[in-house]
Coordinates of C-alpha atoms in Angstrom, one line a residue:
M1 CA 82.7 92.5 112.4
N2 CA 80.5 94.4 110.0
G3 CA 81.8 97.5 108.3
K4 CA 84.5 98.2 105.7
D5 CA 88.0 96.9 105.5
T6 CA 91.0 99.2 104.5
T7 CA 90.3 98.7 100.8
G8 CA 86.8 100.0 101.1
R9 CA 85.0 96.7 100.5
D10 CA 82.0 95.7 102.6
V11 CA 82.8 93.1 105.3
E12 CA 80.1 90.8 106.6
A13 CA 81.4 88.1 108.9
R14 CA 79.8 84.7 109.0
I15 CA 80.6 81.7 111.1
I16 CA 81.0 78.4 109.2
R17 CA 82.0 74.8 109.7
L18 CA 84.0 72.7 107.3
K19 CA 85.2 69.1 107.0
L20 CA 88.4 68.5 105.1
V21 CA 89.4 65.3 103.2
D22 CA 91.8 64.3 106.1
G23 CA 89.0 64.4 108.6
T24 CA 89.8 67.8 110.1
L25 CA 86.8 69.8 111.3
V26 CA 87.3 73.5 111.0
N27 CA 85.2 76.3 112.6
G28 CA 85.8 79.9 111.9
Q29 CA 84.6 83.1 110.2
I30 CA 84.6 84.2 106.6
N31 CA 83.8 87.5 104.9
I32 CA 80.6 86.5 103.0
K33 CA 80.8 89.7 100.9
R34 CA 84.3 88.9 99.7
D35 CA 83.3 89.1 96.0
K36 CA 80.8 91.4 94.4
G37 CA 77.5 89.5 93.8
Y38 CA 78.3 86.7 96.3
D39 CA 76.3 86.6 99.5
R40 CA 76.0 82.8 100.3
L41 CA 78.6 80.3 101.5
S42 CA 78.0 78.2 98.4
D43 CA 78.8 81.1 96.2
L44 CA 82.3 81.4 97.8
I45 CA 82.9 77.6 97.8
T46 CA 82.0 77.1 94.1
N47 CA 83.7 80.3 92.8
N48 CA 86.6 79.0 90.7
S49 CA 88.4 82.3 90.4
E50 CA 90.0 81.9 93.8
P51 CA 91.3 78.4 94.8
F52 CA 91.5 79.3 98.5
L53 CA 88.9 80.1 101.1
V54 CA 90.2 82.7 103.6
M55 CA 89.0 82.1 107.2
Y56 CA 89.8 84.0 110.4
N57 CA 89.4 83.3 114.1
V58 CA 89.7 79.7 113.2
T59 CA 89.6 76.5 115.4
A60 CA 90.8 73.3 113.7
H61 CA 90.1 69.9 115.2
P62 CA 92.4 67.4 113.5
G63 CA 91.4 63.8 114.1
H64 CA 94.8 62.7 115.4
I65 CA 95.3 65.6 117.9
D66 CA 93.4 65.8 121.2
N67 CA 93.6 69.6 121.6
P68 CA 92.2 71.9 118.9
I69 CA 94.6 74.3 117.0
H70 CA 93.7 78.0 116.9
Y71 CA 94.6 80.3 113.9
K72 CA 94.2 84.0 113.5
T73 CA 94.0 83.5 109.7
L74 CA 93.8 80.3 107.7
F75 CA 93.8 79.8 103.9
I76 CA 92.1 76.5 102.9
N77 CA 92.5 75.0 99.4
K78 CA 88.9 74.4 98.2
I79 CA 89.7 71.1 96.7
H80 CA 90.2 69.7 100.2
I81 CA 86.7 70.6 101.4
I82 CA 84.3 67.7 101.7
W83 CA 81.4 69.8 103.1
A84 CA 80.7 73.3 104.4
E85 CA 77.8 74.7 106.4
P86 CA 76.9 78.1 107.8
D87 CA 76.2 78.5 111.5
E88 CA 72.4 79.0 111.4
E89 CA 72.3 80.2 115.0
Q90 CA 73.9 83.5 114.1
R91 CA 70.8 84.7 112.3

């Protein structure tokens, strides 16, 4: 999904993985070009102007549930993120 959204901003999708404080593992996509001047996952995670990370096409694997949960869009509060990594195989 590369191109422009309806507001005219550049969109560059990246697949990432997160682990949350409750042990949930999350896989999904982010728009790496969400903010001007930001082009790395660490830029989005450490940016304090927005407290939430917006993900789409998400699969969450909570530790207490056998089957993963799928979300079209998911807003994750950054204070709940233990670690985040890009999917290096997409390059």
